[in-house]
Coordinates of C-alpha atoms in Angstrom, one line a residue:
X1 CA -0.3 0.2 0.1
X2 CA 3.0 2.1 1.0
X3 CA 4.7 2.0 -2.8
X4 CA 1.0 2.1 -4.3
X5 CA 0.8 5.6 -2.8
X6 CA 3.9 7.3 -3.2
X7 CA 3.6 5.8 -7.3
X8 CA 0.4 8.4 -7.2
X9 CA 2.7 10.9 -5.2
X10 CA 5.3 10.7 -8.4
X11 CA 3.6 10.9 -10.8
X12 CA 1.2 13.7 -9.6
X13 CA 4.8 15.8 -9.7
X14 CA 5.1 14.0 -12.9
X15 CA 2.0 15.4 -14.4
X16 CA 2.3 19.0 -12.7
X17 CA 5.7 19.3 -14.4
X18 CA 4.7 18.8 -18.0
X19 CA 1.6 20.8 -17.6
X20 CA 4.5 24.3 -15.9
X21 CA 7.3 23.5 -18.4
X22 CA 4.8 22.7 -21.7
X23 CA 6.6 24.9 -23.8
X24 CA 10.4 22.9 -22.6
X25 CA 9.4 19.4 -22.4
X26 CA 7.9 19.7 -25.7
X27 CA 11.1 20.7 -26.9
X28 CA 11.5 17.6 -27.9
X29 CA 9.0 17.9 -30.2
X30 CA 11.2 18.2 -33.5
X31 CA 12.0 22.0 -32.9
X32 CA 15.0 23.7 -31.2
X33 CA 16.2 27.5 -31.9
X34 CA 19.5 28.5 -31.6
X35 CA 22.5 31.7 -30.4
X36 CA 25.4 31.7 -29.6
X37 CA 25.0 35.0 -28.1
X38 CA 22.0 35.1 -25.0
X39 CA 23.3 37.7 -22.3
X40 CA 24.6 40.4 -23.5
X41 CA 25.5 44.3 -22.2
X42 CA 24.9 46.8 -24.1
X43 CA 24.8 50.7 -23.8
X44 CA 21.4 52.4 -24.1
X45 CA 19.6 53.1 -27.7
X46 CA 22.1 50.8 -29.1
X47 CA 20.5 47.7 -31.9
X48 CA 20.9 44.1 -31.3
X49 CA 20.8 41.9 -34.0
X50 CA 20.0 38.5 -33.5
X51 CA 20.7 35.2 -35.7
X52 CA 18.6 32.4 -34.5
X53 CA 18.3 29.1 -36.1
X54 CA 15.0 27.1 -35.9
X55 CA 16.3 23.5 -36.5
X56 CA 14.1 21.0 -37.8
X57 CA 15.9 17.1 -36.2
X58 CA 12.5 15.7 -36.3
X59 CA 10.4 13.4 -39.2
X60 CA 7.9 15.5 -40.7
X61 CA 7.2 19.5 -42.2
X62 CA 7.2 22.0 -39.2
X63 CA 4.8 25.3 -39.3
X64 CA 6.3 26.4 -36.5
X65 CA 4.1 29.7 -34.7
X66 CA 7.4 32.4 -33.7
X67 CA 7.0 34.8 -31.1
X68 CA 9.0 37.4 -28.5
X69 CA 8.0 37.7 -25.0
X70 CA 8.6 39.8 -21.7
X71 CA 10.1 43.0 -24.1
X72 CA 9.6 46.1 -21.9
X73 CA 7.6 48.9 -22.6
X74 CA 9.2 51.4 -24.8
X75 CA 11.5 48.9 -26.5
X76 CA 10.8 47.5 -30.0
X77 CA 11.3 44.8 -32.0
X78 CA 11.3 43.0 -35.6
X79 CA 11.4 39.4 -36.5
X80 CA 13.2 38.8 -40.3
X81 CA 13.4 36.1 -41.8
X82 CA 14.4 35.7 -46.1
X83 CA 13.8 40.4 -46.3
X84 CA 10.0 39.7 -44.7
X85 CA 9.3 39.9 -41.6
X86 CA 7.8 36.7 -40.3
X87 CA 5.3 34.7 -37.2
X88 CA 5.9 31.6 -38.9
X89 CA 8.1 29.6 -40.7
X90 CA 8.3 25.8 -42.2
X91 CA 10.9 23.7 -41.8
X92 CA 11.4 20.4 -43.3
X93 CA 12.7 17.3 -42.0
X94 CA 16.8 17.7 -41.2
X95 CA 17.0 21.2 -42.1
X96 CA 17.2 24.4 -40.0
X97 CA 16.0 28.2 -40.9
X98 CA 17.8 31.3 -39.7
X99 CA 15.6 34.1 -39.0
X100 CA 17.2 37.8 -37.2
X101 CA 15.7 39.3 -34.4
X102 CA 16.2 42.8 -33.5
X103 CA 15.9 44.1 -30.4
X104 CA 16.2 47.8 -29.9
X105 CA 17.1 49.3 -26.9
X106 CA 15.5 53.8 -25.6
X107 CA 18.0 55.5 -25.6
X108 CA 15.6 56.9 -22.1
X109 CA 16.1 53.1 -20.3
X110 CA 17.6 52.1 -16.8
X111 CA 20.0 50.8 -16.2
X112 CA 20.1 46.9 -15.9
X113 CA 19.5 43.2 -16.4
X114 CA 16.3 42.9 -18.9
X115 CA 15.4 39.2 -19.8
X116 CA 13.0 38.6 -22.8
X117 CA 11.7 35.3 -24.4
X118 CA 11.8 33.6 -28.0
X119 CA 9.2 31.2 -28.4
X120 CA 8.6 28.0 -30.4
X121 CA 4.6 27.4 -29.5
X122 CA 4.5 23.8 -29.0
X123 CA 7.8 23.6 -29.9
X124 CA 10.7 25.5 -27.9
X125 CA 11.7 28.7 -25.3
X126 CA 15.1 30.0 -26.0
X127 CA 15.8 33.0 -22.9
X128 CA 17.8 35.9 -23.9
X129 CA 19.3 38.5 -21.3
X130 CA 20.4 41.6 -22.0
X131 CA 21.9 43.8 -20.1
X132 CA 21.9 47.6 -19.9
X133 CA 25.3 49.0 -18.8
X134 CA 24.8 52.6 -18.0
X135 CA 21.1 55.0 -17.1
X136 CA 20.5 56.4 -20.4
X137 CA 18.6 59.1 -20.8
X138 CA 17.5 62.0 -24.2
X139 CA 18.9 64.5 -22.1
X140 CA 20.9 67.1 -24.5
X141 CA 22.1 70.3 -23.1
X142 CA 22.7 73.8 -24.8
X143 CA 24.5 76.8 -22.7
X144 CA 27.1 79.2 -23.0
X145 CA 28.2 81.2 -20.4
X146 CA 27.8 84.1 -21.3
X147 CA 23.7 84.7 -22.1
X148 CA 24.2 89.0 -21.7
X149 CA 25.5 91.4 -24.1
X150 CA 25.3 94.6 -24.3
X151 CA 25.9 97.5 -27.2
X152 CA 24.5 99.9 -29.8
X153 CA 22.2 99.0 -32.6
X154 CA 24.4 99.0 -35.1
X155 CA 27.0 96.4 -32.9
X156 CA 27.1 92.8 -34.0
X157 CA 26.5 90.0 -31.3
X158 CA 28.5 86.8 -30.6
X159 CA 27.9 84.0 -29.1
X160 CA 29.4 81.1 -27.6
X161 CA 27.6 78.4 -26.5
X162 CA 28.0 74.4 -26.9
X163 CA 25.3 71.6 -27.6
X164 CA 26.5 68.0 -25.4
X165 CA 25.0 65.2 -26.7
X166 CA 23.9 62.8 -23.3
X167 CA 22.0 60.0 -25.0
X168 CA 23.4 57.3 -25.8
X169 CA 23.5 57.6 -30.3
X170 CA 25.0 60.2 -33.0
X171 CA 22.0 62.9 -32.9
X172 CA 21.4 65.5 -35.9
X173 CA 19.9 68.4 -34.3
X174 CA 18.2 71.3 -36.2
X175 CA 19.4 74.8 -34.8
X176 CA 16.0 77.1 -34.5
X177 CA 16.1 80.7 -33.5
X178 CA 12.6 82.8 -32.9
X179 CA 14.1 86.3 -32.2
X180 CA 12.3 89.9 -32.9
X181 CA 10.9 90.7 -36.5
X182 CA 13.8 92.9 -37.9
X183 CA 16.4 90.5 -36.2
X184 CA 18.9 88.3 -37.6
X185 CA 20.4 84.9 -36.2
X186 CA 23.1 82.3 -37.7
X187 CA 24.2 79.5 -36.2
X188 CA 28.0 78.6 -37.2
X189 CA 29.0 75.0 -36.4
X190 CA 32.0 74.6 -36.1
X191 CA 32.9 77.8 -37.5
X192 CA 30.5 77.7 -40.7
X193 CA 27.0 78.6 -40.8
X194 CA 24.8 75.3 -41.3
X195 CA 20.6 75.0 -39.5
X196 CA 21.8 71.8 -38.8
X197 CA 24.5 69.7 -36.5
X198 CA 25.6 66.1 -35.8
X199 CA 26.8 64.8 -32.8
X200 CA 28.5 62.3 -32.0
X201 CA 26.7 60.2 -28.2
X202 CA 28.7 62.1 -25.6
X203 CA 30.0 64.7 -26.9
X204 CA 29.9 68.3 -26.5
X205 CA 30.3 70.6 -30.4
X206 CA 30.9 74.3 -30.0
X207 CA 28.4 76.6 -31.6
X208 CA 29.2 80.1 -32.3
X209 CA 25.8 82.6 -32.5
X210 CA 25.8 85.9 -34.5
X211 CA 23.0 87.7 -33.9
X212 CA 22.2 91.2 -35.8
X213 CA 19.7 93.8 -34.5
X214 CA 17.4 95.5 -36.4
X215 CA 18.2 99.0 -38.3
X216 CA 15.6 100.7 -36.6
X217 CA 16.2 99.1 -33.1
X218 CA 15.1 100.9 -30.1
X219 CA 16.8 100.9 -27.3
X220 CA 15.0 97.9 -24.6
X221 CA 16.0 94.6 -23.0
X222 CA 15.4 92.2 -26.4
X223 CA 14.8 88.1 -25.4
X224 CA 16.3 85.7 -28.5
X225 CA 15.1 82.5 -27.6
X226 CA 17.1 79.3 -29.4
X227 CA 16.6 75.9 -29.8
X228 CA 18.4 72.6 -31.2
X229 CA 15.8 69.7 -32.0
X230 CA 15.1 66.9 -33.6
X231 CA 12.8 63.9 -33.3
X232 CA 15.0 62.5 -29.6
X233 CA 15.3 65.4 -28.3
X234 CA 14.6 69.1 -27.7
X235 CA 17.0 71.7 -26.0
X236 CA 17.2 75.6 -25.2
X237 CA 19.0 78.2 -24.8
X238 CA 17.4 82.2 -24.2
X239 CA 20.1 84.9 -25.2
X240 CA 19.4 88.5 -23.8
X241 CA 20.7 91.7 -26.3
X242 CA 21.0 95.1 -24.3
X243 CA 20.9 97.9 -26.9
X244 CA 21.6 100.4 -25.7
X245 CA 20.5 103.0 -28.1
X246 CA 22.8 104.9 -31.2
X247 CA 22.9 108.9 -31.4
X248 CA 22.3 110.4 -34.4
X249 CA 20.9 112.8 -36.0
X250 CA 20.2 114.5 -39.3
X251 CA 19.9 118.5 -40.7
X252 CA 18.3 119.2 -43.5
X253 CA 15.8 121.7 -45.4
X254 CA 11.7 120.4 -45.5
X255 CA 12.0 119.9 -49.2
X256 CA 15.4 118.5 -48.4
X257 CA 16.9 121.3 -50.8
X258 CA 20.4 123.0 -49.3
X259 CA 20.7 125.8 -52.7
X260 CA 19.5 129.1 -51.9
X261 CA 20.2 133.2 -53.2
X262 CA 20.5 136.3 -52.0
X263 CA 21.4 139.9 -52.2
X264 CA 24.7 141.0 -50.9
X265 CA 24.1 143.7 -47.7
X266 CA 20.9 142.0 -47.2
X267 CA 19.7 138.5 -44.7
X268 CA 17.8 135.6 -45.7
X269 CA 15.1 133.9 -43.1
X270 CA 15.2 129.5 -44.0
X271 CA 13.8 127.2 -41.8
X272 CA 15.8 123.6 -41.1
X273 CA 14.7 120.8 -39.4
X274 CA 16.8 118.7 -36.7
X275 CA 15.8 115.0 -37.1
X276 CA 17.3 111.9 -35.0
X277 CA 17.7 109.3 -36.4
X278 CA 19.5 107.1 -34.1
X279 CA 17.4 105.1 -31.2
X280 CA 18.3 107.2 -28.3
X281 CA 16.8 110.8 -27.1
X282 CA 19.0 113.6 -28.1
X283 CA 19.2 116.0 -25.5
X284 CA 20.9 119.7 -25.8
X285 CA 21.4 119.5 -29.1
X286 CA 23.4 123.1 -29.7
X287 CA 24.5 124.8 -32.8
X288 CA 27.6 126.2 -34.5
X289 CA 28.2 128.4 -37.5
X290 CA 30.7 128.3 -40.6
X291 CA 30.7 130.8 -42.9
X292 CA 32.1 133.3 -45.5
X293 CA 33.9 136.9 -44.3
X294 CA 32.2 139.7 -43.1
X295 CA 28.8 136.5 -43.6
X296 CA 26.8 137.3 -40.6
X297 CA 24.7 134.0 -39.1
X298 CA 22.1 133.4 -36.1
X299 CA 19.8 130.9 -35.5
X300 CA 16.3 130.9 -33.7
X301 CA 16.2 129.0 -31.2
X302 CA 20.0 128.7 -30.5
X303 CA 19.2 125.1 -28.0
X304 CA 16.7 122.6 -28.1
X305 CA 17.2 120.7 -25.0
X306 CA 15.6 117.6 -26.4
X307 CA 14.4 115.2 -29.2
X308 CA 13.0 111.7 -28.9
X309 CA 14.0 109.2 -30.9
X310 CA 12.3 109.2 -34.7
X311 CA 11.5 112.6 -34.1
X312 CA 12.0 116.4 -35.4
X313 CA 12.0 119.7 -34.4
X314 CA 12.8 123.3 -36.0
X315 CA 15.3 125.8 -36.1
X316 CA 15.0 129.4 -38.6
X317 CA 18.4 130.7 -39.2
X318 CA 19.8 134.3 -40.2
X319 CA 22.1 134.7 -42.7
X320 CA 23.3 137.9 -43.7
X321 CA 25.6 138.1 -46.9
X322 CA 28.9 140.3 -47.1
X323 CA 28.0 145.0 -48.0
X324 CA 30.1 144.1 -50.3
X325 CA 30.2 140.3 -51.7
X326 CA 31.2 140.3 -55.6
X327 CA 28.2 137.9 -57.0
X328 CA 28.2 134.5 -57.5
X329 CA 28.7 130.8 -54.7
X330 CA 28.9 131.2 -50.9
X331 CA 28.4 128.5 -48.9
X332 CA 28.0 128.8 -44.4
X333 CA 28.2 125.5 -43.1
X334 CA 25.9 125.0 -39.4
X335 CA 26.6 122.3 -37.4
X336 CA 24.1 120.8 -34.8
X337 CA 25.3 118.8 -32.3
X338 CA 25.2 117.1 -28.9
X339 CA 27.8 115.6 -26.6
X340 CA 27.2 112.1 -28.6
X341 CA 27.0 113.3 -32.3
X342 CA 27.2 115.9 -35.1
X343 CA 25.4 116.1 -38.3
X344 CA 26.2 119.3 -41.1
X345 CA 24.2 121.7 -43.5
X346 CA 25.9 123.0 -45.9
X347 CA 24.3 125.4 -47.9
X348 CA 25.1 127.4 -51.0
X349 CA 24.1 130.9 -51.8
X350 CA 23.9 132.7 -55.1
X351 CA 25.2 136.1 -54.7
X352 CA 23.7 138.3 -57.1
X353 CA 24.1 142.5 -56.7
X354 CA 22.1 144.8 -55.4
X355 CA 19.8 146.5 -57.4
X356 CA 20.2 150.2 -57.2
X357 CA 24.0 149.4 -58.0
X358 CA 21.8 148.1 -61.2
X359 CA 20.9 150.8 -62.1
X360 CA 23.8 153.3 -60.8
X361 CA 25.0 151.7 -63.8
X362 CA 22.6 151.7 -66.4
X363 CA 22.6 155.6 -65.7
X364 CA 26.1 156.1 -66.0
X365 CA 25.8 153.8 -68.9
X366 CA 22.7 156.3 -70.8
X367 CA 25.9 159.2 -69.3
X368 CA 28.5 158.3 -70.8
X369 CA 26.6 157.5 -73.8
X370 CA 25.5 161.1 -74.1
X371 CA 28.4 163.1 -73.0
X372 CA 29.3 161.0 -76.5
X373 CA 26.7 162.2 -78.4
X374 CA 27.3 166.1 -77.7
X375 CA 31.2 165.9 -78.3
X376 CA 30.3 164.7 -81.2
X377 CA 27.4 167.3 -81.9
X378 CA 29.4 170.2 -81.0
X379 CA 32.5 169.5 -83.1
X380 CA 32.3 167.1 -85.6
X381 CA 31.9 170.2 -88.0
X382 CA 34.9 171.1 -87.7

């Protein structure tokens, strides 16, 4: 009786083992799976290619269903034979077929051991272990030692930046900028202008960023957002440019015409405009003149307290020609200036003879002709 109980117990254990390990137990049913590399170490982002042999050592054709289990989330795989993606493969008796298994380890992955299984349903199980050698990440760093620069509107601002690829594989980044309207940004990785850059895993590339403000920019602080991006990862960097403002002015007439005429000894009033063509306010604008000998120039008002950027103010210049100025062209100059900038208007004057002297000349000519006529009449018959 004792012997019967022992045999029943042994039988139950045997049946249980068959039930729990049926794939392994059925491996002797004519199909085996084999690859020499069942335990390997790789970095994040690696693609692993296995060649797996499916061998039929039985006496019948086997049509085998192949699947992969235990693959972690975010991992991917492909199973191919003869260049085609497969789910089943047929193997003749005594032959073997090669199938290609590719496992893609993601960039963002924890360090550790990962166990997966390739299954030939109802026949065999091939355990595979993948050791991820380090912590993986999608991280990319875009940095600069100096993110703020100051200058005037006509300056070019050159920033030195660094782009580091922390991922486990080579990355190609598109380089993008979103400057204010009218500004220009140029990226120069490795000293050459480009819109994209390729960086090996774990490596850093120096990128020069040239920022050119708009020609009509006003004084103030301006943000320049930068981005290095691809389908896996994005890194951002924000630069800042502070425009102190530019000083520039123009002294001209309302029509832009800088010429006139004047009679010697007379004076003439001219309206002039002082335009602030810079991006900063002009303060304490004063005036001076450079005039021909014995000419006189006066300005009203003689000082303008301030002119806003883009604004203008009127002044009146009174010019008096010398009393004995001979007919011809003269070039008095008027200068508007501040401590920062100056502008000069050279006004060409054509000097004419006074009308009185013209009549005097005519009378002299007429008198001379009359005298000749009288002498001719009195002494002409002798």
